[in-house]
Coordinates of C-alpha atoms in Angstrom, one line a residue:
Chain A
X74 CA 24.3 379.8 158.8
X75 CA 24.1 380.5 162.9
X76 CA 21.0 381.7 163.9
X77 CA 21.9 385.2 165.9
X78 CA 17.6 386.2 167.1
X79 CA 17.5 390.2 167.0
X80 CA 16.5 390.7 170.5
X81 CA 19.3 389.4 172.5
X82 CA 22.7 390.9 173.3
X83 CA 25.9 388.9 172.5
X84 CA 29.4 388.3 173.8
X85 CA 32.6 387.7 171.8
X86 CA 32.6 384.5 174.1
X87 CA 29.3 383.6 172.1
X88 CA 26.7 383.6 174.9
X89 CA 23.5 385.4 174.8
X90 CA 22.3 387.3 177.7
X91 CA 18.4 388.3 177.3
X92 CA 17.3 391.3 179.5
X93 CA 14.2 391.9 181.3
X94 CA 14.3 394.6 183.8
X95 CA 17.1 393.5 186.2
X96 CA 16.8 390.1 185.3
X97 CA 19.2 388.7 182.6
X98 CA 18.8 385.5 181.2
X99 CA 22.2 383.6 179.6
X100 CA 22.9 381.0 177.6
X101 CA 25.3 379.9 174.4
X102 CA 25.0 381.1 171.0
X103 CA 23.6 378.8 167.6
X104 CA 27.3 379.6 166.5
X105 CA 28.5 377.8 170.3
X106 CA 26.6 375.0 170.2
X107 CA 27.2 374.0 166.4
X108 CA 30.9 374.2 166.8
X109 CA 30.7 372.5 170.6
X110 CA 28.9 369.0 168.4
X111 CA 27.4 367.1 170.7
X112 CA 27.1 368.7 174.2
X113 CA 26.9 365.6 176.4
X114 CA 27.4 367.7 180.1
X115 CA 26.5 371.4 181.2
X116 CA 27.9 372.2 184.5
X117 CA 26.3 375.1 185.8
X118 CA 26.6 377.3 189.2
X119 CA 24.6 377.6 192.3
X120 CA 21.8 380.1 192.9
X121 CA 23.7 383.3 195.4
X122 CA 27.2 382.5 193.2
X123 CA 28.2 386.0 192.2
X124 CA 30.3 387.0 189.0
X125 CA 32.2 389.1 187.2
X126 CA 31.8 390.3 183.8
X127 CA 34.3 387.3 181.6
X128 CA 34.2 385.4 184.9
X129 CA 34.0 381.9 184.3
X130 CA 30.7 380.4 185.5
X131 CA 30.5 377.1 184.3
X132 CA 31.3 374.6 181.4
X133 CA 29.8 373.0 178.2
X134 CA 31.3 369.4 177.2
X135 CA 30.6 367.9 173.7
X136 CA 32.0 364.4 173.8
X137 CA 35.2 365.9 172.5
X138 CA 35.7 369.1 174.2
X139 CA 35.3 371.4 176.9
X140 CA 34.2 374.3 176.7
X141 CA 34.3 377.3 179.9
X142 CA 31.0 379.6 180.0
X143 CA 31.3 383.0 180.6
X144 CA 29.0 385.6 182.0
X145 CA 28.7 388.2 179.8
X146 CA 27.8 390.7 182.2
X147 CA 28.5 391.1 186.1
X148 CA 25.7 390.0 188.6
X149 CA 24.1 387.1 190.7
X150 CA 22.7 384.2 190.0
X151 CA 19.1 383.8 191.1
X152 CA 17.8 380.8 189.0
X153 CA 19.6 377.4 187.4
X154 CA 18.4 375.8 184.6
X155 CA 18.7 371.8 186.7
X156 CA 17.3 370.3 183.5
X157 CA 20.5 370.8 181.4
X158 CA 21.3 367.7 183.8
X159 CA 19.4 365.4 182.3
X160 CA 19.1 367.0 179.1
X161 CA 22.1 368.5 178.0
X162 CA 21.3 367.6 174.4
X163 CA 18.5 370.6 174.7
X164 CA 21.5 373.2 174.3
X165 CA 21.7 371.8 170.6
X166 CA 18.5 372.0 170.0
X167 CA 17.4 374.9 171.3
X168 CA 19.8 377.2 172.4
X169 CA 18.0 380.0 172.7
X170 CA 14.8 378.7 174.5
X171 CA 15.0 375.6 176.7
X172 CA 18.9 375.5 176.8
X173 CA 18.9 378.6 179.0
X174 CA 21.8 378.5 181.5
X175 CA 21.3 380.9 183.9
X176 CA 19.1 383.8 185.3
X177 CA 21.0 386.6 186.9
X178 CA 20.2 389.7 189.0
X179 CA 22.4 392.4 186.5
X180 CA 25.1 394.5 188.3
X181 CA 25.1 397.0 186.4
X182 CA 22.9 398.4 183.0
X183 CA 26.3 399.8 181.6
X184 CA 28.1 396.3 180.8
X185 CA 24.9 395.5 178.8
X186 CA 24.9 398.2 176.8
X187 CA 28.8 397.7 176.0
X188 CA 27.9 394.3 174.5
X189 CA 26.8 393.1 170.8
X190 CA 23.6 393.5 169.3
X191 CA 21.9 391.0 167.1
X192 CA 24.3 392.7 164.3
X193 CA 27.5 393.2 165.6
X194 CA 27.9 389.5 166.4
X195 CA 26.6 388.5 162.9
X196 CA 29.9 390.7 162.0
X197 CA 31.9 389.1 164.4
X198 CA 31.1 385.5 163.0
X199 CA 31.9 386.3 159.5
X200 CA 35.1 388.2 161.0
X201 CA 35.6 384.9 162.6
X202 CA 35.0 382.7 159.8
X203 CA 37.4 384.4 157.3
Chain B
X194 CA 41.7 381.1 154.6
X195 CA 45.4 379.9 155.8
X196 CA 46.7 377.6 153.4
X197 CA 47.9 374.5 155.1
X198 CA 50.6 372.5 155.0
X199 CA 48.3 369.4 155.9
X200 CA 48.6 366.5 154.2
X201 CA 45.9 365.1 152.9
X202 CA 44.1 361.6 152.1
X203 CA 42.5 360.9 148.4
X204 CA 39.1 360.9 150.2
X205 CA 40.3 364.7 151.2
X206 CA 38.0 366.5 148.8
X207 CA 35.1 364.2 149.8
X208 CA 35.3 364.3 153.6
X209 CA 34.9 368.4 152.9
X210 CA 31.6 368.1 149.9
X211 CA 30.0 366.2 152.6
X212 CA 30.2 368.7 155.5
X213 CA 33.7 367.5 157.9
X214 CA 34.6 369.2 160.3
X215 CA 38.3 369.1 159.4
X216 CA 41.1 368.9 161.8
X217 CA 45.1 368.8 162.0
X218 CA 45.4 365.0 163.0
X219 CA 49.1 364.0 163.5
X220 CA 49.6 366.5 160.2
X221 CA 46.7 365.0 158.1
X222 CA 43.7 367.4 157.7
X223 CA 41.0 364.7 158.9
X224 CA 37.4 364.9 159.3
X225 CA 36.5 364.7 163.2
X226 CA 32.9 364.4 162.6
X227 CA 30.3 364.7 159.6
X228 CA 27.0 366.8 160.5
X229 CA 25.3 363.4 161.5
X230 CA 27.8 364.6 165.0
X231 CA 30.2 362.3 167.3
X232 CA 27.0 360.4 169.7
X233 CA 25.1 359.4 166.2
X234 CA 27.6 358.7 164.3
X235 CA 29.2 356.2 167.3
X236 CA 25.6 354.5 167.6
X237 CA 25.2 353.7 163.9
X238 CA 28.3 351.9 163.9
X239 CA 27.1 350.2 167.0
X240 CA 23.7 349.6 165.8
X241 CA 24.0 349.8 162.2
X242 CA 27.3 350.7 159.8
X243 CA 29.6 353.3 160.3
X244 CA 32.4 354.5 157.1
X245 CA 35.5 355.9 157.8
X246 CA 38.6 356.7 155.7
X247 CA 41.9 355.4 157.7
X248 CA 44.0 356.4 154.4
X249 CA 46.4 358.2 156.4
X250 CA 47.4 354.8 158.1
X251 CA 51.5 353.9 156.8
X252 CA 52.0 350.6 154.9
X253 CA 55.3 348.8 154.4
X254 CA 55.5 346.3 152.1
X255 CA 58.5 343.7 153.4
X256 CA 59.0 341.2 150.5
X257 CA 62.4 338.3 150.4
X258 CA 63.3 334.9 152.1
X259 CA 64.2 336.3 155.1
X260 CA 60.5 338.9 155.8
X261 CA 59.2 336.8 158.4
X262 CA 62.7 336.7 160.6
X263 CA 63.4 340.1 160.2
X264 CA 59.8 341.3 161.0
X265 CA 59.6 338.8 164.2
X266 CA 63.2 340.3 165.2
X267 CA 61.6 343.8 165.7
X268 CA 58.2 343.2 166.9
X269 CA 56.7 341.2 170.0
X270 CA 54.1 339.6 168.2
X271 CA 54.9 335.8 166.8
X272 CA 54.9 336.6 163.2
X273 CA 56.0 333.0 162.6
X274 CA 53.0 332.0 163.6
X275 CA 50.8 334.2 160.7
X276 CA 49.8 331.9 157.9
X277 CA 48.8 332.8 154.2
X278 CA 46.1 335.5 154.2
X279 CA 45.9 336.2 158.1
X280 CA 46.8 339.5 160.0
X281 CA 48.6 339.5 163.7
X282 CA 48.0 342.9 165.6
X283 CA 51.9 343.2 166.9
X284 CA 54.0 346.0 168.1
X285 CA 57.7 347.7 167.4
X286 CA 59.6 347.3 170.7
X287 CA 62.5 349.2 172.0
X288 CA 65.4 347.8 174.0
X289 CA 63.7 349.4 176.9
X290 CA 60.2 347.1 176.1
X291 CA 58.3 350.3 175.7
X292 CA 56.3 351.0 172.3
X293 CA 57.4 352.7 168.9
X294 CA 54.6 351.8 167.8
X295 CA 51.4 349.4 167.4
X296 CA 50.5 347.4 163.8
X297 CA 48.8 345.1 162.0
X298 CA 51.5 342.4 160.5
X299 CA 49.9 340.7 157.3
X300 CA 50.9 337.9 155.7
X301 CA 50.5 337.5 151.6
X302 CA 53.1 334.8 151.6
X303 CA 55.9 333.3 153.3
X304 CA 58.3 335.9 151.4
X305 CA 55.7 339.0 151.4
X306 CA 54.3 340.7 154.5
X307 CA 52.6 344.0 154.5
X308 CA 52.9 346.2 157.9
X309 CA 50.0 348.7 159.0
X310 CA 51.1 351.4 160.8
X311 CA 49.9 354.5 162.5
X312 CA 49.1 357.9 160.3
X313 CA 51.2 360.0 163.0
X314 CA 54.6 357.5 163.5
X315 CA 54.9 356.4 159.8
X316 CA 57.8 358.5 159.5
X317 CA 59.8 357.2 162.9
X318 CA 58.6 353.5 162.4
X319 CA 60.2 353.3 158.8
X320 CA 63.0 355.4 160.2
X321 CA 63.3 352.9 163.0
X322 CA 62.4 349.4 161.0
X323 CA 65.2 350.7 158.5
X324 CA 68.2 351.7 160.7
X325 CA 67.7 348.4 163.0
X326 CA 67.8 346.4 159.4
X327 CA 70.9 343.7 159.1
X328 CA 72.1 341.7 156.3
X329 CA 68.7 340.0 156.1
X330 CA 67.9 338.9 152.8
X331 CA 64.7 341.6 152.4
X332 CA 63.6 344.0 150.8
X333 CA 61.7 347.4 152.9
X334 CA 59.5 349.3 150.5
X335 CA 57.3 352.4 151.9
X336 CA 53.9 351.6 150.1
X337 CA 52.1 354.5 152.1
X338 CA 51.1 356.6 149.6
X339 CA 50.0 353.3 147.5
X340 CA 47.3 352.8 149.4
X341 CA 43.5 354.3 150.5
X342 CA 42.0 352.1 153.6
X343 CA 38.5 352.3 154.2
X344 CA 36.9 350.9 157.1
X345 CA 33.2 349.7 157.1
X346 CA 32.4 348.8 160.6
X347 CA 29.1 347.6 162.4
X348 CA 26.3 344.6 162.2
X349 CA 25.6 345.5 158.6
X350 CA 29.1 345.9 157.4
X351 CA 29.1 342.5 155.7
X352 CA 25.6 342.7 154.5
X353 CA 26.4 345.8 153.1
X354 CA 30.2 345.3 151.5
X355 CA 28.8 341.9 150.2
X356 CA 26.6 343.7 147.6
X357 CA 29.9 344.9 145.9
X358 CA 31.9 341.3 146.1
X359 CA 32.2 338.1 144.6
X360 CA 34.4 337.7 147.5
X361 CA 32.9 335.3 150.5
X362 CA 32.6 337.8 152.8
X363 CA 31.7 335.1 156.0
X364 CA 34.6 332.8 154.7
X365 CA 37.2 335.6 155.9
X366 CA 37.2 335.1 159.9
X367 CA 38.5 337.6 162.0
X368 CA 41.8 338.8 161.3
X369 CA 42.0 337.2 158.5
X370 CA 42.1 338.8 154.8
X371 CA 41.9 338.0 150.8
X372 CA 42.6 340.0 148.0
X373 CA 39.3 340.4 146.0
X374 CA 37.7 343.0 143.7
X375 CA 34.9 345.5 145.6
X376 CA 33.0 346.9 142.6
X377 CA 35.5 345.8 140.0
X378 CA 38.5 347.5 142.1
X379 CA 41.5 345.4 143.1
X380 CA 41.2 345.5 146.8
X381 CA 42.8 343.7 150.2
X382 CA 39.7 343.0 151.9
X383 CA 40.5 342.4 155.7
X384 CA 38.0 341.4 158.7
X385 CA 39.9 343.7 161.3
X386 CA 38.5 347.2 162.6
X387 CA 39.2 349.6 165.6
X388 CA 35.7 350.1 166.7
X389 CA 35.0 346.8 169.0
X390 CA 32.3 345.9 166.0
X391 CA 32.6 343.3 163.5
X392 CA 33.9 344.7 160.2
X393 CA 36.3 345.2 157.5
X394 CA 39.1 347.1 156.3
X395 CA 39.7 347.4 152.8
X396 CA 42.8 348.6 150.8
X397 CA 42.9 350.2 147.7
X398 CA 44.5 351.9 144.9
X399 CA 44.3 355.7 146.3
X400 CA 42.6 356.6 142.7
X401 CA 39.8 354.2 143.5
X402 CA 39.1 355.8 146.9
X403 CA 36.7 357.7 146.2
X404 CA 34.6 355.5 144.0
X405 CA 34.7 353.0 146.8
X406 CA 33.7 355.4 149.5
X407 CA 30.6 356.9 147.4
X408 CA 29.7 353.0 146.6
X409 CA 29.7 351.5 150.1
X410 CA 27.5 354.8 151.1
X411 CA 25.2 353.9 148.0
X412 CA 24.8 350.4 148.9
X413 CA 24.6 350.8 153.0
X414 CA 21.5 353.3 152.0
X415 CA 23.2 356.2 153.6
X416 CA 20.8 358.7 154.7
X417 CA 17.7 356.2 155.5
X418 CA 17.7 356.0 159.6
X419 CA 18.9 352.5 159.4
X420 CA 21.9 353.2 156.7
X421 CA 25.9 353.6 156.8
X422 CA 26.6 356.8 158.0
X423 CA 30.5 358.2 157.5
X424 CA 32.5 359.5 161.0
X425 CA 34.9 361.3 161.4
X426 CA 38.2 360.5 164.1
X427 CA 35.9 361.6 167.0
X428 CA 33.3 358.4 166.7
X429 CA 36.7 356.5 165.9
X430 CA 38.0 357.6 169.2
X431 CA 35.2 357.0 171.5
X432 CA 34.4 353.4 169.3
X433 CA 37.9 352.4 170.0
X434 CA 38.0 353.2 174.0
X435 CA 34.6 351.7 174.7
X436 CA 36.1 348.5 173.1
X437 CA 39.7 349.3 175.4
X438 CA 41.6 349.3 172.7
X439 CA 45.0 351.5 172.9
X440 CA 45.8 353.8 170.8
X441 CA 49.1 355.1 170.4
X442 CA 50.4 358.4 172.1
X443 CA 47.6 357.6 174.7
X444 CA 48.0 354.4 176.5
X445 CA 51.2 353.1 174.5
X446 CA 54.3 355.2 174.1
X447 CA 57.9 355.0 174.5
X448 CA 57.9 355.2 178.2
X449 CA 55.0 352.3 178.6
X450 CA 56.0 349.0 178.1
X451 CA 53.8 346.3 176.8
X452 CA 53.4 344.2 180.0
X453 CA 52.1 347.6 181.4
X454 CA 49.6 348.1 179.1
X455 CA 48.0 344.7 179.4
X456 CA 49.4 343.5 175.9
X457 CA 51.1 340.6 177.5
X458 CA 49.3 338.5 175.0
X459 CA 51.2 340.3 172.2
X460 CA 54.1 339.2 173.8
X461 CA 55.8 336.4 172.7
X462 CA 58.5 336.1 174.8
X463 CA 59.3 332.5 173.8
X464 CA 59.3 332.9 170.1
X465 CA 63.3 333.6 170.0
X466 CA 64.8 337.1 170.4
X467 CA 63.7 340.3 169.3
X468 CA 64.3 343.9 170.3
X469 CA 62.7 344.5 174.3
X470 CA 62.7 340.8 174.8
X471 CA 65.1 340.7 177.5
X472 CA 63.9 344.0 179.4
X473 CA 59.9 342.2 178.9
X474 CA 61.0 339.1 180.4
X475 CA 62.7 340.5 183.3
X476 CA 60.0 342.8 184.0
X477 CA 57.5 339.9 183.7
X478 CA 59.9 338.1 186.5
X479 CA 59.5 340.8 188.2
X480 CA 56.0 342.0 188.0
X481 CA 55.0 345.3 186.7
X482 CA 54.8 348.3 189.2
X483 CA 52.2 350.0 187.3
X484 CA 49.2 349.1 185.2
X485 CA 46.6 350.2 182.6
X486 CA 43.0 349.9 184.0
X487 CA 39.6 351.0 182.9
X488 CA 37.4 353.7 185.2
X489 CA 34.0 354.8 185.1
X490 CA 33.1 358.0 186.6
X491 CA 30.5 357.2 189.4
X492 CA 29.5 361.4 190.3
X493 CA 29.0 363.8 187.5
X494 CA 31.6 364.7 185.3
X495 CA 34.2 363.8 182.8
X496 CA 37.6 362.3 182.7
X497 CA 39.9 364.0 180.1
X498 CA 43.3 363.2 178.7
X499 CA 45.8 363.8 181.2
X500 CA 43.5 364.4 184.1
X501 CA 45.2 363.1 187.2
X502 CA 44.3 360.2 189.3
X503 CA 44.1 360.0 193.2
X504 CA 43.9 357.8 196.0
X505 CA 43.3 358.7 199.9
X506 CA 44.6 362.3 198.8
X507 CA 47.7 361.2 196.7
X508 CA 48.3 361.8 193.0
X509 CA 48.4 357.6 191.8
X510 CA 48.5 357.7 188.1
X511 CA 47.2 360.0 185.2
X512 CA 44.2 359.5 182.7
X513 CA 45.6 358.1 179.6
X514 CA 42.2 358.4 177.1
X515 CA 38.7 359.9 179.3
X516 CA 35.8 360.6 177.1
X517 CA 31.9 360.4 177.3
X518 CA 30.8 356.4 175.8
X519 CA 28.0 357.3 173.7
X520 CA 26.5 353.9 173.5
X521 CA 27.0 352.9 177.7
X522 CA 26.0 356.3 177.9
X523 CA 28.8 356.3 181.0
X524 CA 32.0 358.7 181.5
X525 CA 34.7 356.3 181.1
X526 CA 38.4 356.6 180.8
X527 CA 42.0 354.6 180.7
X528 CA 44.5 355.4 183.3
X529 CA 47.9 354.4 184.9
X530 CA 47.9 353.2 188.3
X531 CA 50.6 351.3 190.7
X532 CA 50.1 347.6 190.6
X533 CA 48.6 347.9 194.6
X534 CA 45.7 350.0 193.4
X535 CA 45.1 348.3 189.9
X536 CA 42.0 346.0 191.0
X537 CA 38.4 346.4 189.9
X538 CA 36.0 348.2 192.6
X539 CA 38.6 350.2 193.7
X540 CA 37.6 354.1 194.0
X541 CA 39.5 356.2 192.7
X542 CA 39.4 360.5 192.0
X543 CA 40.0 362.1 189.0
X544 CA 41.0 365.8 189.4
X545 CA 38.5 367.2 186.7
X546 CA 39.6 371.1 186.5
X547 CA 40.4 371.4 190.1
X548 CA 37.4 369.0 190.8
X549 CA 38.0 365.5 192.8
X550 CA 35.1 363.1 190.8
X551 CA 34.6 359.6 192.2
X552 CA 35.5 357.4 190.1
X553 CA 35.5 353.3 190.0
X554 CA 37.6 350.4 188.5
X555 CA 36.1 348.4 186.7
X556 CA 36.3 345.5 184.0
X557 CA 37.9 346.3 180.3
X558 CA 36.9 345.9 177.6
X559 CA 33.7 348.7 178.8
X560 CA 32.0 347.5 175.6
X561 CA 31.8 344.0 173.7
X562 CA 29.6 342.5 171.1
X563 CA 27.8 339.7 170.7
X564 CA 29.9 337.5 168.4
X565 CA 27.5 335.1 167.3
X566 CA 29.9 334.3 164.4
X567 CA 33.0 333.5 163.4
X568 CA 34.4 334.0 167.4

């Protein structure tokens, strides 16, 4: 099944935002990437692009689909991962580590806290699933 | 779970023990890819074998004196033409010239054809091939649910269905057929495919389905890096629009007419009447106003179904099939455009999401294989 690591936060959107201080890295979930197949294209934003918590801030494209990324939490962003680029292919196989989207500076500690933990979104999937 | 209404193919059971991804494909519950995923799945058929179950394709079996007029009075093609044991790719035309649908027309014997339709328009073609019947002398039989079709497609496919067949595998030439046995089971074995590869299509009794499938798997080694691998309708997909070839709903419907879709040379407009030839050969006088040409994206992103094309600021055309090619490892796509644009090298945009990507004409097919053989 989808490998959900402890540490991080979740979205129902199935991205993963990991916090350090007021720094939040995001990317998508084991779950995303497996049902995405293939992800043949990540377009990601600038560095200074703000968003909204749900905002849309880029996309994922398996050779079938598209797929929108959302930011689970408010903020800016202050670092892009340009390797997706050449490597989208990472964000199968390591979602969590070198398939990183996005850094961002986090609006506000409060929309972290309203997110899933490790737990909750194992729920979720098997809500999902049945 | 939501029980489905989906119909499904004798491989059904199969396609879901081996890890499918299952989809609702024209109302068939389908595999759209196997765990192997779309890109590898693509390249092994390129490189190596690819399997796929086509089952839900329609057959009609046309038998009587008169098969070969009445089948060349509805479609384009010249089925006059077919001899013994050979298949014609053809098409059912409207009044209009426009598409009900593409098919393969087979020829058994000079009073026996068999008609290979599409999965999604079986029901409206036999609806269609039925009411525009006269007093020909034949007789219309819907063998559909007669039949599985499995398609072995790629370099090894003969090497690899040769293991199970007395049948001289490099005696059939392309688009050509013979009924043989493939390990002991009654089969049509046809040298046809939809993937731009070299390959074959074999028909069976749906019981034996599965006992083929497991079989050419066996004997293609699947599972060593150089083996068969099954794929599901996504690999199909991409296979088929590397290779340009149209697939119904996409670049051929009934509002496209044959001329338009470059399938001139499925249109015989000399071979005596048939339905569209009128409205064809007028539009051929004519010249068409709009044509199907190939693109490849030249900035970053991909083309998707129904993305629209521009030129100098002005919607032109739309995308009819856009998709990542796996093996030109390019973002490629099929599109509509008027006549005055329709030349390779020109630019073109393709409004990605609200996004103008450069685009380029270029030559179809994207993809073609060496054909070392039988050419």
């Amino acid at each position: 099944m989808a490998n959900v690591p402890e540490k991080l936060n979740y979205s129902k959107d199935h991205e993963w935002i990991k916090v350090e201080g007021e720094t939040g890295t995001v990317g998508i979930t084991d779950h995303a990437q497996h049902a995405l197949g293939d992800v043949v294209y990540v377009e990601l934003p600038k560095v200074g692009d703000k968003f909204e918590a749900h905002e849309a801030f880029g996309s994922v494209e398996s050779v079938k689909a598209v797929s929108e990324l959302f930011s689970p939490v408010s903020g800016e962003v202050i670092e892009v991962n340009e390797s997706l680029q050449d490597e989208p292919e990472k964000v199968n196989t390591d979602p969590y580590g070198e398939a990183w989207m996005i850094r961002i500076r986090v609006g506000s500690a409060g929309e972290v806290d309203s997110l899933l933990t490790s737990a909750e979104y194992e729920d979720y999937l098997k809500a999902e699933t049945e | 779970m939501i029980t489905s209404s989906l119909k499904q193919t004798p491989l059904h059971a199969m396609h879901v023990s081996t890890g499918g991804r299952m989809i609702d494909f024209g109302g068939w519950d389908m595999p759209v890819q196997y765990p192997l995923g779309t890109v590898q799945e693509h390249l092994h058929t390129r490189t190596h074998a690819g399997l796929f179950d086509v089952s839900h394709m329609g057959e009609f079996d046309v038998r009587g004196s008169e098969a070969i007029p009445f089948v060349n009075r509805l479609v384009s093609n010249d089925a006059s033409k077919l001899v013994d044991g050979q298949a014609q790719y053809s098409a059912l035309t409207t009044p209009q010239g426009t598409v009900v649908d593409d098919l393969l027309v087979y020829r058994f014997s000079e009073d026996h054809l068999l008609l290979v339709v599409n999965a999604s328009t079986t029901e409206k073609d036999w609806d269609w091939i039925i009411s525009h019947k006269r007093d020909e002398q034949v007789e219309l039989r819907n063998a559909s649910s007669e039949y599985c079709q499995i398609a072995l497609q790629g370099p090894d496919a003969l090497r690899i269905l040769q293991t199970l067949t007395d049948t001289s595998l490099d005696e059939i030439k392309y688009y050509h057929f013979r009924r043989g046995e493939v390990d002991g089971v009654s089969a049509i074995i046809s040298r046809t495919g939809y993937t731009g590869e070299d390959g074959f299509e074999v028909y069976a009794a749906p019981n034996a389905a599965e006992q083929l499938w497991k079989r050419i798997l066996d004997a293609g080694n699947y599972g060593a890096p150089e083996g068969v691998t099954p794929c599901g309708l996504a690999a199909r997909n991409t296979l088929r629009l590397e290779a340009a070839m149209a697939l119904y709903g996409h670049e051929i419907d009934d509002n496209t007419t044959l001329l338009e879709a470059n399938l001139g040379w499925i249109c015989k407009l000399n071979k005596g009447d048939f339905i569209g030839r009128e409205r064809l050969a007028a539009q051929k006088e004519e010249g068409v106003k709009r044509k199907l040409i190939g693109f490849e994206m030249t900035d970053r992103g991909i083309a998707r179904d129904g993305q629209a094309v521009f030129v100098g600021g002005s919607q032109v055309g739309l995308v009819t099939s856009g998709s990542p090619a796996p093996f030109l490892r390019k973002n490629i796509g099929l599109a509509y455009v008027p006549i005055e644009y329709a030349n390779v090298n020109q630019e073109i945009k393709i409004d990605v999401r609200g996004r103008a990507v450069d685009a380029r004409i270029v030559p179809v097919p994207f993809y073609k294989r060496d054909r070392k053989v039988n050419s």
